[in-house]
mmCIF file of C-alpha atoms and ligand atoms in Angstrom:
data_model
loop_
_atom_site.group_PDB
_atom_site.id
_atom_site.type_symbol
_atom_site.label_atom_id
_atom_site.label_comp_id
_atom_site.label_asym_id
_atom_site.label_seq_id
_atom_site.Cartn_x
_atom_site.Cartn_y
_atom_site.Cartn_z
ATOM 1 C CA MET A 29 162.296 96.565 121.743
ATOM 2 C CA GLU A 30 160.952 95.998 118.150
ATOM 3 C CA ILE A 31 157.980 93.955 117.052
ATOM 4 C CA TYR A 32 158.147 91.818 113.807
ATOM 5 C CA SER A 33 155.110 90.255 112.124
ATOM 6 C CA ASN A 34 154.281 88.642 108.944
ATOM 7 C CA ASN A 35 151.430 86.192 107.828
ATOM 8 C CA ASN A 36 153.016 83.464 109.731
ATOM 9 C CA SER A 37 154.641 84.772 112.954
ATOM 10 C CA SER A 38 154.886 87.752 115.196
ATOM 11 C CA PHE A 39 157.512 88.264 117.970
ATOM 12 C CA LYS A 40 159.353 90.930 119.974
ATOM 13 C CA ILE A 41 163.080 91.224 119.402
ATOM 14 C CA ASP A 42 165.777 93.453 120.915
ATOM 15 C CA ARG A 43 169.537 93.862 120.460
ATOM 16 C CA TYR A 44 171.974 92.572 123.081
ATOM 17 C CA PRO A 45 174.092 94.443 124.259
ATOM 18 C CA GLU A 46 171.516 97.296 124.037
ATOM 19 C CA THR A 47 172.648 100.253 122.157
ATOM 20 C CA THR A 48 171.734 103.998 122.230
ATOM 21 C CA LEU A 49 172.479 104.173 118.489
ATOM 22 C CA SER A 50 168.989 104.197 116.900
ATOM 23 C CA SER A 51 170.359 103.126 113.447
ATOM 24 C CA LEU A 52 171.458 99.776 114.723
ATOM 25 C CA LYS A 53 168.555 97.324 114.405
ATOM 26 C CA PRO A 54 168.126 93.631 115.461
ATOM 27 C CA TRP A 55 167.420 92.487 111.873
ATOM 28 C CA ASN A 56 167.463 93.751 108.406
ATOM 29 C CA ALA A 57 165.749 93.097 104.908
ATOM 30 C CA ALA A 58 168.047 90.224 104.192
ATOM 31 C CA ASP A 59 166.668 88.337 107.189
ATOM 32 C CA GLU A 60 163.086 88.847 105.912
ATOM 33 C CA TYR A 61 164.013 87.818 102.411
ATOM 34 C CA ILE A 62 165.507 84.586 103.839
ATOM 35 C CA VAL A 63 162.307 83.856 105.689
ATOM 36 C CA SER A 64 160.021 84.538 102.762
ATOM 37 C CA PHE A 65 162.150 82.570 100.326
ATOM 38 C CA ILE A 66 162.051 79.427 102.662
ATOM 39 C CA GLU A 67 158.226 79.901 103.104
ATOM 40 C CA GLU A 68 157.475 80.363 99.462
ATOM 41 C CA ASN A 69 159.742 77.406 98.374
ATOM 42 C CA LYS A 70 158.659 75.165 101.267
ATOM 43 C CA LEU A 71 162.216 74.432 102.207
ATOM 44 C CA GLN A 72 162.395 71.707 105.041
ATOM 45 C CA SER A 73 164.314 71.003 108.020
ATOM 46 C CA PRO A 74 166.827 69.682 109.188
ATOM 47 C CA ALA A 75 168.088 73.156 109.001
ATOM 48 C CA ILE A 76 171.022 75.170 110.541
ATOM 49 C CA ILE A 77 171.379 78.943 111.061
ATOM 50 C CA ILE A 78 174.864 80.554 110.946
ATOM 51 C CA ASN A 79 175.627 84.215 111.984
ATOM 52 C CA ASP A 80 172.195 85.345 113.027
ATOM 53 C CA ARG A 81 173.389 87.791 115.914
ATOM 54 C CA PHE A 82 170.186 88.441 117.754
ATOM 55 C CA GLY A 83 167.778 85.526 117.075
ATOM 56 C CA PHE A 84 165.527 86.848 114.260
ATOM 57 C CA LEU A 85 165.866 83.753 112.171
ATOM 58 C CA PRO A 86 165.310 81.220 114.932
ATOM 59 C CA LEU A 87 162.282 83.210 116.051
ATOM 60 C CA ALA A 88 160.870 83.422 112.536
ATOM 61 C CA LEU A 89 161.693 79.766 111.561
ATOM 62 C CA GLN A 90 160.699 78.131 114.766
ATOM 63 C CA ASN A 91 158.733 75.361 112.947
ATOM 64 C CA LEU A 92 161.982 74.164 111.476
ATOM 65 C CA ASN A 93 163.502 73.501 114.895
ATOM 66 C CA PRO A 94 166.788 74.607 113.565
ATOM 67 C CA THR A 95 170.321 74.034 114.880
ATOM 68 C CA ILE A 96 171.694 77.386 115.872
ATOM 69 C CA ILE A 97 175.536 78.031 115.368
ATOM 70 C CA ILE A 98 176.893 80.218 118.243
ATOM 71 C CA ASP A 99 179.965 82.257 117.193
ATOM 72 C CA TYR A 100 179.735 84.891 119.926
ATOM 73 C CA LYS A 101 178.908 84.688 123.571
ATOM 74 C CA SER A 102 177.034 88.087 123.150
ATOM 75 C CA GLN A 103 175.073 86.393 120.414
ATOM 76 C CA GLU A 104 174.097 83.349 122.607
ATOM 77 C CA LYS A 105 172.960 85.695 125.217
ATOM 78 C CA ALA A 106 170.892 87.816 122.758
ATOM 79 C CA ILE A 107 169.151 84.723 121.203
ATOM 80 C CA VAL A 108 168.391 83.151 124.666
ATOM 81 C CA LYS A 109 167.037 86.367 125.935
ATOM 82 C CA ASN A 110 164.909 86.987 122.868
ATOM 83 C CA LEU A 111 163.579 83.402 122.939
ATOM 84 C CA LYS A 112 162.580 83.884 126.599
ATOM 85 C CA THR A 113 160.873 87.253 125.934
ATOM 86 C CA ASN A 114 158.621 85.378 123.438
ATOM 87 C CA ASN A 115 158.061 82.544 125.943
ATOM 88 C CA ILE A 116 159.828 80.111 123.536
ATOM 89 C CA ASP A 117 161.487 77.027 125.086
ATOM 90 C CA THR A 118 165.187 77.218 124.311
ATOM 91 C CA ASN A 119 165.169 73.246 124.315
ATOM 92 C CA ASN A 120 163.370 73.372 120.936
ATOM 93 C CA PHE A 121 166.743 74.417 119.417
ATOM 94 C CA VAL A 122 170.045 72.748 119.358
ATOM 95 C CA PHE A 123 172.887 75.202 120.050
ATOM 96 C CA SER A 124 176.122 74.147 118.261
ATOM 97 C CA ASN A 125 179.462 75.628 117.145
ATOM 98 C CA ILE A 126 180.937 76.003 113.666
ATOM 99 C CA LEU A 127 183.772 73.488 114.415
ATOM 100 C CA SER A 128 181.406 70.645 115.457
ATOM 101 C CA SER A 129 181.306 67.634 113.209
ATOM 102 C CA GLU A 130 177.882 66.570 114.688
ATOM 103 C CA ASN A 131 175.978 68.580 112.136
ATOM 104 C CA THR A 132 175.500 66.214 109.200
ATOM 105 C CA ASN A 133 173.115 65.366 106.481
ATOM 106 C CA LEU A 134 171.232 68.648 106.691
ATOM 107 C CA ASN A 135 168.613 69.858 104.109
ATOM 108 C CA LEU A 136 168.840 73.479 104.649
ATOM 109 C CA GLY A 137 171.765 75.982 105.514
ATOM 110 C CA ILE A 138 170.970 79.539 106.212
ATOM 111 C CA VAL A 139 173.890 82.204 106.390
ATOM 112 C CA LYS A 140 173.924 85.901 107.188
ATOM 113 C CA VAL A 141 176.977 86.701 105.037
ATOM 114 C CA PRO A 142 179.719 88.184 107.419
ATOM 115 C CA LYS A 143 181.958 91.066 106.533
ATOM 116 C CA SER A 144 185.044 88.862 106.739
ATOM 117 C CA MET A 145 185.264 86.807 103.608
ATOM 118 C CA GLU A 146 187.659 84.504 105.343
ATOM 119 C CA LEU A 147 184.891 83.735 107.851
ATOM 120 C CA PHE A 148 182.518 83.342 104.887
ATOM 121 C CA SER A 149 184.789 80.832 103.333
ATOM 122 C CA LEU A 150 185.060 78.853 106.589
ATOM 123 C CA TYR A 151 181.319 78.866 106.934
ATOM 124 C CA LEU A 152 180.774 77.502 103.375
ATOM 125 C CA TYR A 153 183.463 74.882 103.582
ATOM 126 C CA GLN A 154 181.837 73.586 106.864
ATOM 127 C CA LEU A 155 178.425 73.878 105.247
ATOM 128 C CA SER A 156 179.525 71.904 102.163
ATOM 129 C CA GLN A 157 180.364 69.083 104.532
ATOM 130 C CA MET A 158 177.099 69.358 106.508
ATOM 131 C CA ILE A 159 174.592 69.560 103.638
ATOM 132 C CA ASN A 160 173.258 66.578 102.004
ATOM 133 C CA ASN A 161 173.578 66.275 98.188
ATOM 134 C CA ASN A 162 169.984 67.536 97.472
ATOM 135 C CA GLY A 163 170.171 70.260 100.172
ATOM 136 C CA THR A 164 170.184 73.979 99.706
ATOM 137 C CA VAL A 165 172.150 76.853 101.316
ATOM 138 C CA LEU A 166 170.738 80.322 101.456
ATOM 139 C CA CYS A 167 173.223 83.331 102.026
ATOM 140 C CA GLY A 168 171.437 86.646 102.759
ATOM 141 C CA PHE A 169 173.131 90.098 102.537
ATOM 142 C CA MET A 170 172.482 93.769 101.886
ATOM 143 C CA THR A 171 173.339 94.598 98.331
ATOM 144 C CA LYS A 172 175.599 97.405 99.230
ATOM 145 C CA TYR A 173 177.820 94.804 100.834
ATOM 146 C CA PHE A 174 178.184 92.628 97.771
ATOM 147 C CA THR A 175 181.701 91.682 96.640
ATOM 148 C CA SER A 176 182.809 89.501 93.959
ATOM 149 C CA SER A 177 184.724 87.259 96.368
ATOM 150 C CA MET A 178 181.283 86.124 97.756
ATOM 151 C CA LEU A 179 180.689 84.466 94.375
ATOM 152 C CA GLU A 180 184.214 83.204 94.139
ATOM 153 C CA ILE A 181 183.902 81.555 97.656
ATOM 154 C CA ALA A 182 180.429 80.129 96.946
ATOM 155 C CA ASN A 183 181.671 78.555 93.587
ATOM 156 C CA ARG A 184 184.695 76.909 95.476
ATOM 157 C CA TYR A 185 182.297 74.867 97.643
ATOM 158 C CA PHE A 186 178.994 74.458 95.750
ATOM 159 C CA GLY A 187 178.493 73.215 92.202
ATOM 160 C CA LYS A 188 175.507 75.386 91.586
ATOM 161 C CA VAL A 189 175.479 79.136 92.547
ATOM 162 C CA GLU A 190 172.437 81.260 91.737
ATOM 163 C CA GLN A 191 171.772 84.884 92.685
ATOM 164 C CA SER A 192 168.159 86.121 93.671
ATOM 165 C CA LEU A 193 166.679 89.370 92.396
ATOM 166 C CA ALA A 194 167.250 92.268 94.824
ATOM 167 C CA TRP A 195 164.424 92.957 97.279
ATOM 168 C CA LYS A 196 164.382 96.041 99.646
ATOM 169 C CA LYS A 197 168.096 96.472 98.725
ATOM 170 C CA SER A 198 169.027 92.906 99.856
ATOM 171 C CA ARG A 199 169.740 89.693 97.915
ATOM 172 C CA LEU A 200 170.283 85.885 98.314
ATOM 173 C CA LEU A 201 172.765 83.512 96.998
ATOM 174 C CA ILE A 202 171.213 80.166 96.509
ATOM 175 C CA LEU A 203 173.673 77.441 96.555
ATOM 176 C CA SER A 204 173.215 73.687 95.858
ATOM 177 C CA GLU A 205 175.418 70.582 94.900
ATOM 178 C CA PRO A 206 177.907 70.781 97.701
ATOM 179 C CA VAL A 207 181.529 70.040 96.573
ATOM 180 C CA LYS A 208 182.635 67.566 99.203
ATOM 181 C CA LYS A 209 186.343 68.504 99.399
ATOM 182 C CA GLN A 210 188.492 66.845 102.033
ATOM 183 C CA ASP A 211 190.896 68.241 104.595
ATOM 184 C CA GLU A 212 190.811 71.915 103.863
ATOM 185 C CA SER A 213 192.617 73.813 106.615
ATOM 186 C CA LEU A 214 190.472 76.111 108.759
ATOM 187 C CA THR A 215 193.540 77.838 110.256
ATOM 188 C CA GLU A 216 196.114 80.149 109.179
ATOM 189 C CA THR A 217 199.513 81.349 110.559
ATOM 190 C CA VAL A 218 200.735 84.750 111.868
ATOM 191 C CA SER A 219 204.556 85.176 111.887
ATOM 192 C CA LEU A 220 206.064 87.143 114.829
ATOM 193 C CA PRO A 221 209.132 89.348 114.456
ATOM 194 C CA ASP A 222 211.227 86.626 116.481
ATOM 195 C CA GLY A 223 210.308 83.957 113.785
ATOM 196 C CA GLU A 224 207.624 82.278 115.995
ATOM 197 C CA GLN A 225 204.300 81.474 114.576
ATOM 198 C CA LEU A 226 200.912 81.884 115.979
ATOM 199 C CA THR A 227 197.945 79.813 114.692
ATOM 200 C CA GLN A 228 194.375 81.277 114.240
ATOM 201 C CA TYR A 229 191.079 80.157 112.725
ATOM 202 C CA LYS A 230 190.057 81.962 109.562
ATOM 203 C CA GLY A 231 187.987 84.997 110.416
ATOM 204 C CA VAL A 232 189.873 85.861 113.582
ATOM 205 C CA PHE A 233 191.060 89.519 113.831
ATOM 206 C CA SER A 234 193.995 90.668 111.804
ATOM 207 C CA SER A 235 194.293 87.888 109.282
ATOM 208 C CA LYS A 236 197.765 86.519 108.687
ATOM 209 C CA LYS A 237 199.516 89.590 110.074
ATOM 210 C CA ILE A 238 199.996 91.604 113.362
ATOM 211 C CA ASP A 239 197.722 94.494 113.487
ATOM 212 C CA VAL A 240 199.532 97.852 113.336
ATOM 213 C CA GLY A 241 197.869 98.951 116.676
ATOM 214 C CA THR A 242 198.973 95.776 118.400
ATOM 215 C CA ARG A 243 202.355 96.082 116.950
ATOM 216 C CA PHE A 244 202.775 99.683 118.365
ATOM 217 C CA LEU A 245 201.489 98.380 121.796
ATOM 218 C CA LEU A 246 203.986 95.429 121.907
ATOM 219 C CA GLU A 247 206.878 97.667 120.942
ATOM 220 C CA GLN A 248 206.166 99.816 124.018
ATOM 221 C CA LEU A 249 205.285 96.989 126.417
ATOM 222 C CA THR A 250 207.124 96.472 129.672
ATOM 223 C CA ILE A 251 205.828 94.223 132.264
ATOM 224 C CA GLY A 252 206.595 95.205 135.917
ATOM 225 C CA GLU A 253 208.217 92.812 138.154
ATOM 226 C CA ASN A 254 205.159 92.728 140.441
ATOM 227 C CA GLU A 255 202.778 92.314 137.624
ATOM 228 C CA ASN A 256 201.973 88.472 137.883
ATOM 229 C CA THR A 257 198.260 88.313 137.384
ATOM 230 C CA ILE A 258 197.379 89.671 134.035
ATOM 231 C CA LEU A 259 194.213 89.780 131.766
ATOM 232 C CA ASP A 260 194.556 90.035 127.936
ATOM 233 C CA LEU A 261 191.110 91.411 127.213
ATOM 234 C CA ALA A 262 189.453 91.044 123.712
ATOM 235 C CA CYS A 263 192.517 88.714 123.042
ATOM 236 C CA GLY A 264 191.997 87.663 119.438
ATOM 237 C CA ASN A 265 194.549 84.931 118.709
ATOM 238 C CA GLY A 266 196.234 85.794 122.117
ATOM 239 C CA ILE A 267 199.265 87.585 120.649
ATOM 240 C CA ILE A 268 199.524 90.170 123.549
ATOM 241 C CA ALA A 269 199.417 87.456 126.114
ATOM 242 C CA HIS A 270 201.857 85.522 124.217
ATOM 243 C CA GLN A 271 204.326 88.350 124.367
ATOM 244 C CA ILE A 272 203.714 88.893 127.990
ATOM 245 C CA ALA A 273 204.589 85.330 128.566
ATOM 246 C CA GLU A 274 207.933 85.820 126.857
ATOM 247 C CA GLN A 275 208.692 88.576 129.278
ATOM 248 C CA ASN A 276 207.290 87.007 132.480
ATOM 249 C CA PRO A 277 206.973 83.152 131.975
ATOM 250 C CA HIS A 278 205.614 82.769 135.614
ATOM 251 C CA ALA A 279 202.726 85.207 135.037
ATOM 252 C CA GLU A 280 199.149 83.841 135.592
ATOM 253 C CA LEU A 281 197.607 84.633 132.285
ATOM 254 C CA HIS A 282 193.823 85.026 131.613
ATOM 255 C CA LEU A 283 192.447 85.802 128.159
ATOM 256 C CA VAL A 284 188.864 86.809 127.212
ATOM 257 C CA ASP A 285 187.135 87.121 123.788
ATOM 258 C CA ASP A 286 183.527 87.343 122.673
ATOM 259 C CA PHE A 287 184.416 85.308 119.485
ATOM 260 C CA TYR A 288 184.473 81.441 119.669
ATOM 261 C CA LEU A 289 187.055 81.046 116.950
ATOM 262 C CA ALA A 290 189.259 83.632 118.612
ATOM 263 C CA ILE A 291 189.226 81.781 122.030
ATOM 264 C CA GLU A 292 189.879 78.446 120.289
ATOM 265 C CA SER A 293 192.887 79.987 118.620
ATOM 266 C CA ALA A 294 194.157 81.586 121.929
ATOM 267 C CA LYS A 295 193.847 78.096 123.435
ATOM 268 C CA THR A 296 196.098 76.676 120.754
ATOM 269 C CA ASN A 297 198.724 79.372 121.111
ATOM 270 C CA LEU A 298 198.728 79.563 124.935
ATOM 271 C CA PRO A 299 197.873 75.984 126.218
ATOM 272 C CA LYS A 300 198.779 76.906 129.813
ATOM 273 C CA ALA A 301 196.728 80.100 130.132
ATOM 274 C CA SER A 302 192.972 80.244 131.124
ATOM 275 C CA CYS A 303 190.943 81.220 128.127
ATOM 276 C CA HIS A 304 187.364 82.495 128.753
ATOM 277 C CA PHE A 305 184.743 82.608 126.009
ATOM 278 C CA ASN A 306 182.838 85.623 127.266
ATOM 279 C CA ASN A 307 181.788 89.228 126.327
ATOM 280 C CA ASP A 308 182.329 90.757 129.762
ATOM 281 C CA LEU A 309 184.424 90.316 132.881
ATOM 282 C CA SER A 310 181.798 88.485 134.970
ATOM 283 C CA ASP A 311 184.242 85.418 135.162
ATOM 284 C CA PHE A 312 186.634 87.390 137.352
ATOM 285 C CA GLN A 313 186.561 88.247 141.076
ATOM 286 C CA ASP A 314 186.973 91.973 142.120
ATOM 287 C CA GLY A 315 190.600 93.110 142.703
ATOM 288 C CA LEU A 316 192.186 90.084 140.860
ATOM 289 C CA PHE A 317 194.464 91.633 138.280
ATOM 290 C CA ASP A 318 197.737 93.429 138.472
ATOM 291 C CA LEU A 319 197.458 94.392 134.742
ATOM 292 C CA ILE A 320 194.661 94.414 132.183
ATOM 293 C CA ILE A 321 195.742 95.074 128.664
ATOM 294 C CA THR A 322 193.789 95.472 125.486
ATOM 295 C CA ASN A 323 193.474 96.430 121.886
ATOM 296 C CA PRO A 324 189.719 96.877 122.131
ATOM 297 C CA PRO A 325 187.198 96.170 119.489
ATOM 298 C CA PHE A 326 185.188 98.943 117.648
ATOM 299 C CA HIS A 327 184.226 97.125 114.518
ATOM 300 C CA PHE A 328 181.457 94.506 114.679
ATOM 301 C CA GLY A 329 181.129 93.228 111.114
ATOM 302 C CA HIS A 330 179.698 96.051 109.005
ATOM 303 C CA GLU A 331 178.871 98.172 112.236
ATOM 304 C CA ILE A 332 181.112 100.556 114.097
ATOM 305 C CA ASN A 333 180.309 101.014 117.846
ATOM 306 C CA ILE A 334 182.347 102.202 120.670
ATOM 307 C CA GLU A 335 179.746 101.425 123.454
ATOM 308 C CA VAL A 336 180.905 97.746 123.720
ATOM 309 C CA SER A 337 184.400 98.874 124.565
ATOM 310 C CA LEU A 338 183.337 101.737 126.932
ATOM 311 C CA ASN A 339 181.291 99.064 128.792
ATOM 312 C CA LEU A 340 184.338 96.783 129.005
ATOM 313 C CA PHE A 341 186.488 99.752 130.265
ATOM 314 C CA LYS A 342 184.056 100.362 133.178
ATOM 315 C CA GLN A 343 184.181 96.819 134.220
ATOM 316 C CA THR A 344 188.096 96.758 134.343
ATOM 317 C CA CYS A 345 188.085 99.128 137.143
ATOM 318 C CA LYS A 346 186.552 96.529 139.607
ATOM 319 C CA CYS A 347 188.674 93.581 138.509
ATOM 320 C CA LEU A 348 192.070 95.485 139.076
ATOM 321 C CA LYS A 349 193.952 95.361 142.406
ATOM 322 C CA THR A 350 194.125 98.831 144.008
ATOM 323 C CA THR A 351 197.725 99.077 142.664
ATOM 324 C CA GLY A 352 196.817 97.688 139.303
ATOM 325 C CA ARG A 353 196.990 99.353 135.880
ATOM 326 C CA PHE A 354 194.840 99.135 132.657
ATOM 327 C CA VAL A 355 196.677 99.619 129.393
ATOM 328 C CA ILE A 356 194.938 100.307 125.926
ATOM 329 C CA VAL A 357 196.112 100.868 122.576
ATOM 330 C CA ALA A 358 193.577 102.817 120.428
ATOM 331 C CA ASN A 359 193.184 105.095 117.461
ATOM 332 C CA LYS A 360 193.646 108.565 118.364
ATOM 333 C CA HIS A 361 190.367 109.763 116.807
ATOM 334 C CA LEU A 362 188.317 107.529 119.161
ATOM 335 C CA ASN A 363 189.336 109.938 121.950
ATOM 336 C CA TYR A 364 189.157 107.175 124.612
ATOM 337 C CA SER A 365 191.220 109.278 127.160
ATOM 338 C CA THR A 366 188.214 111.495 127.703
ATOM 339 C CA HIS A 367 185.855 108.578 128.405
ATOM 340 C CA LEU A 368 188.560 106.944 130.662
ATOM 341 C CA ARG A 369 188.954 110.052 132.813
ATOM 342 C CA LYS A 370 185.383 109.490 134.001
ATOM 343 C CA ILE A 371 186.315 105.936 135.171
ATOM 344 C CA TYR A 372 189.894 106.271 136.467
ATOM 345 C CA ASN A 373 191.796 108.830 138.644
ATOM 346 C CA GLN A 374 194.851 108.816 136.686
ATOM 347 C CA VAL A 375 194.836 108.538 132.793
ATOM 348 C CA ASP A 376 198.274 109.125 131.046
ATOM 349 C CA ILE A 377 199.005 108.825 127.289
ATOM 350 C CA THR A 378 202.426 107.059 127.530
ATOM 351 C CA ALA A 379 203.172 106.909 123.832
ATOM 352 C CA GLU A 380 201.847 107.929 120.533
ATOM 353 C CA ASN A 381 202.434 107.985 116.814
ATOM 354 C CA LYS A 382 200.539 109.375 113.971
ATOM 355 C CA LYS A 383 197.653 107.109 114.349
ATOM 356 C CA PHE A 384 197.657 105.372 117.858
ATOM 357 C CA GLN A 385 197.927 106.170 121.340
ATOM 358 C CA ILE A 386 198.850 104.001 124.351
ATOM 359 C CA ILE A 387 196.818 104.943 127.391
ATOM 360 C CA GLU A 388 197.662 103.938 130.916
ATOM 361 C CA CYS A 389 194.987 104.072 133.637
ATOM 362 C CA ARG A 390 195.287 103.742 137.474
ATOM 363 C CA ASN A 391 193.114 104.375 140.491
ATOM 364 C CA SER A 392 195.966 104.659 142.986
ATOM 365 C CA ILE A 393 197.812 107.838 143.034
HETATM 366 C C1 LIG B 23 190.924 94.815 117.820
HETATM 367 S S1 LIG B 23 190.675 93.001 118.068
HETATM 368 C C2 LIG B 23 192.227 92.706 119.016
HETATM 369 C C3 LIG B 23 192.512 91.276 118.995
HETATM 370 C C4 LIG B 23 193.977 90.868 119.456
HETATM 371 N N1 LIG B 23 194.027 91.277 120.926
HETATM 372 C C5 LIG B 23 195.115 91.693 118.662
HETATM 373 O O1 LIG B 23 195.700 92.516 119.255
HETATM 374 O O2 LIG B 23 195.407 91.185 117.547
HETATM 375 C C6 LIG B 23 189.421 93.100 119.248
HETATM 376 C C7 LIG B 23 188.893 91.780 119.669
HETATM 377 O O3 LIG B 23 187.751 91.922 120.604
HETATM 378 C C8 LIG B 23 186.886 90.875 120.483
HETATM 379 N N2 LIG B 23 185.777 91.375 121.139
HETATM 380 C C9 LIG B 23 184.629 92.041 120.619
HETATM 381 N N3 LIG B 23 183.630 92.320 121.456
HETATM 382 C C10 LIG B 23 184.134 91.841 122.757
HETATM 383 C C11 LIG B 23 183.627 91.729 124.008
HETATM 384 N N4 LIG B 23 182.531 92.182 124.319
HETATM 385 N N5 LIG B 23 184.343 91.108 124.981
HETATM 386 C C12 LIG B 23 185.506 90.532 124.636
HETATM 387 N N6 LIG B 23 186.086 90.572 123.462
HETATM 388 C C13 LIG B 23 185.306 91.184 122.521
HETATM 389 C C14 LIG B 23 186.835 90.571 119.115
HETATM 390 O O4 LIG B 23 186.451 89.304 118.844
HETATM 391 C C15 LIG B 23 188.287 90.715 118.735
HETATM 392 O O5 LIG B 23 188.959 89.499 118.829
#
């Protein structure tokens, strides 16, 4: 738990999920820069906050009663937890999503710039529709992550783009004069080897192409005759479940992802499957699945962290039938098999190439 205070506010804040990596903090200098810029320039609500992962900005800017865009289930849980820790009523805030058309005529948009420039582009297009003609959008980022595409994207959606001076190695883009473009597509397509196409929102994993690890997994994948209840864990656009449906059209398919735009993409690609917006397996009863399959996450924006995946691996064990199997594709260097041997009785590397391994885990021998 960390404590933040400035002249106007003081609060406690923690990361969720918790981490043992002490270098990972619940806010950075760009957050503080955003808050001081708003206070100094007396920027007013109605305001909207986008891509704040743990709730620093809603806590520091409570007086604006901002709308909070929720992109990740883990983000929603983190923000609610931190508001409650500080005895702040969650009803003071509107929680919304980036695809909603209800956020209009706003005076202030606040964005923590994401690593994915496609997601940044989706955020700014949506904001250009939400902000009124006299409104301002502040985009905060650490200077080391600056790329020229940030400016290109900002100039596409706003008539005036200014850069602040650097402060504690962070900087702001200050955008005004929104360009009200119409009908820009928020999605893109991914072509599969058989010529079929999947749709995904901008910013969803592995933009416009199949990830090399996923491709390797799909080349090896054979679904057993008795594997009927199947979970695609950390599903992204749903490509793995989609291929499973080709092999076994009668399988009961469940998909789960922490990212709202991933789950919304998966719903489009697999209209008959059950898609779960969640960052854990709490939606599923024990012993449900014949097969759980995943290309697990280890990049979270600019952060690298295998703790999230190890935590998911632990949960898979309970949700599998006693005869079930858990299949993972992973970069060899992550050495997941060592971790998995602490969870499963039987862990086999069933295929590998220079970069990736397919690991199969079971608890029945
Ligand atoms: C490596 S991508 C794989 C996506 C897709 N299965 C594919 O192969 O293209 C990992 C996915 O994990 C999701 N993710 C991250 N943390 C998660 C969590 N705690 N629970 C579920 N999904 C998570 C990310 O949003 C991302 O879509």
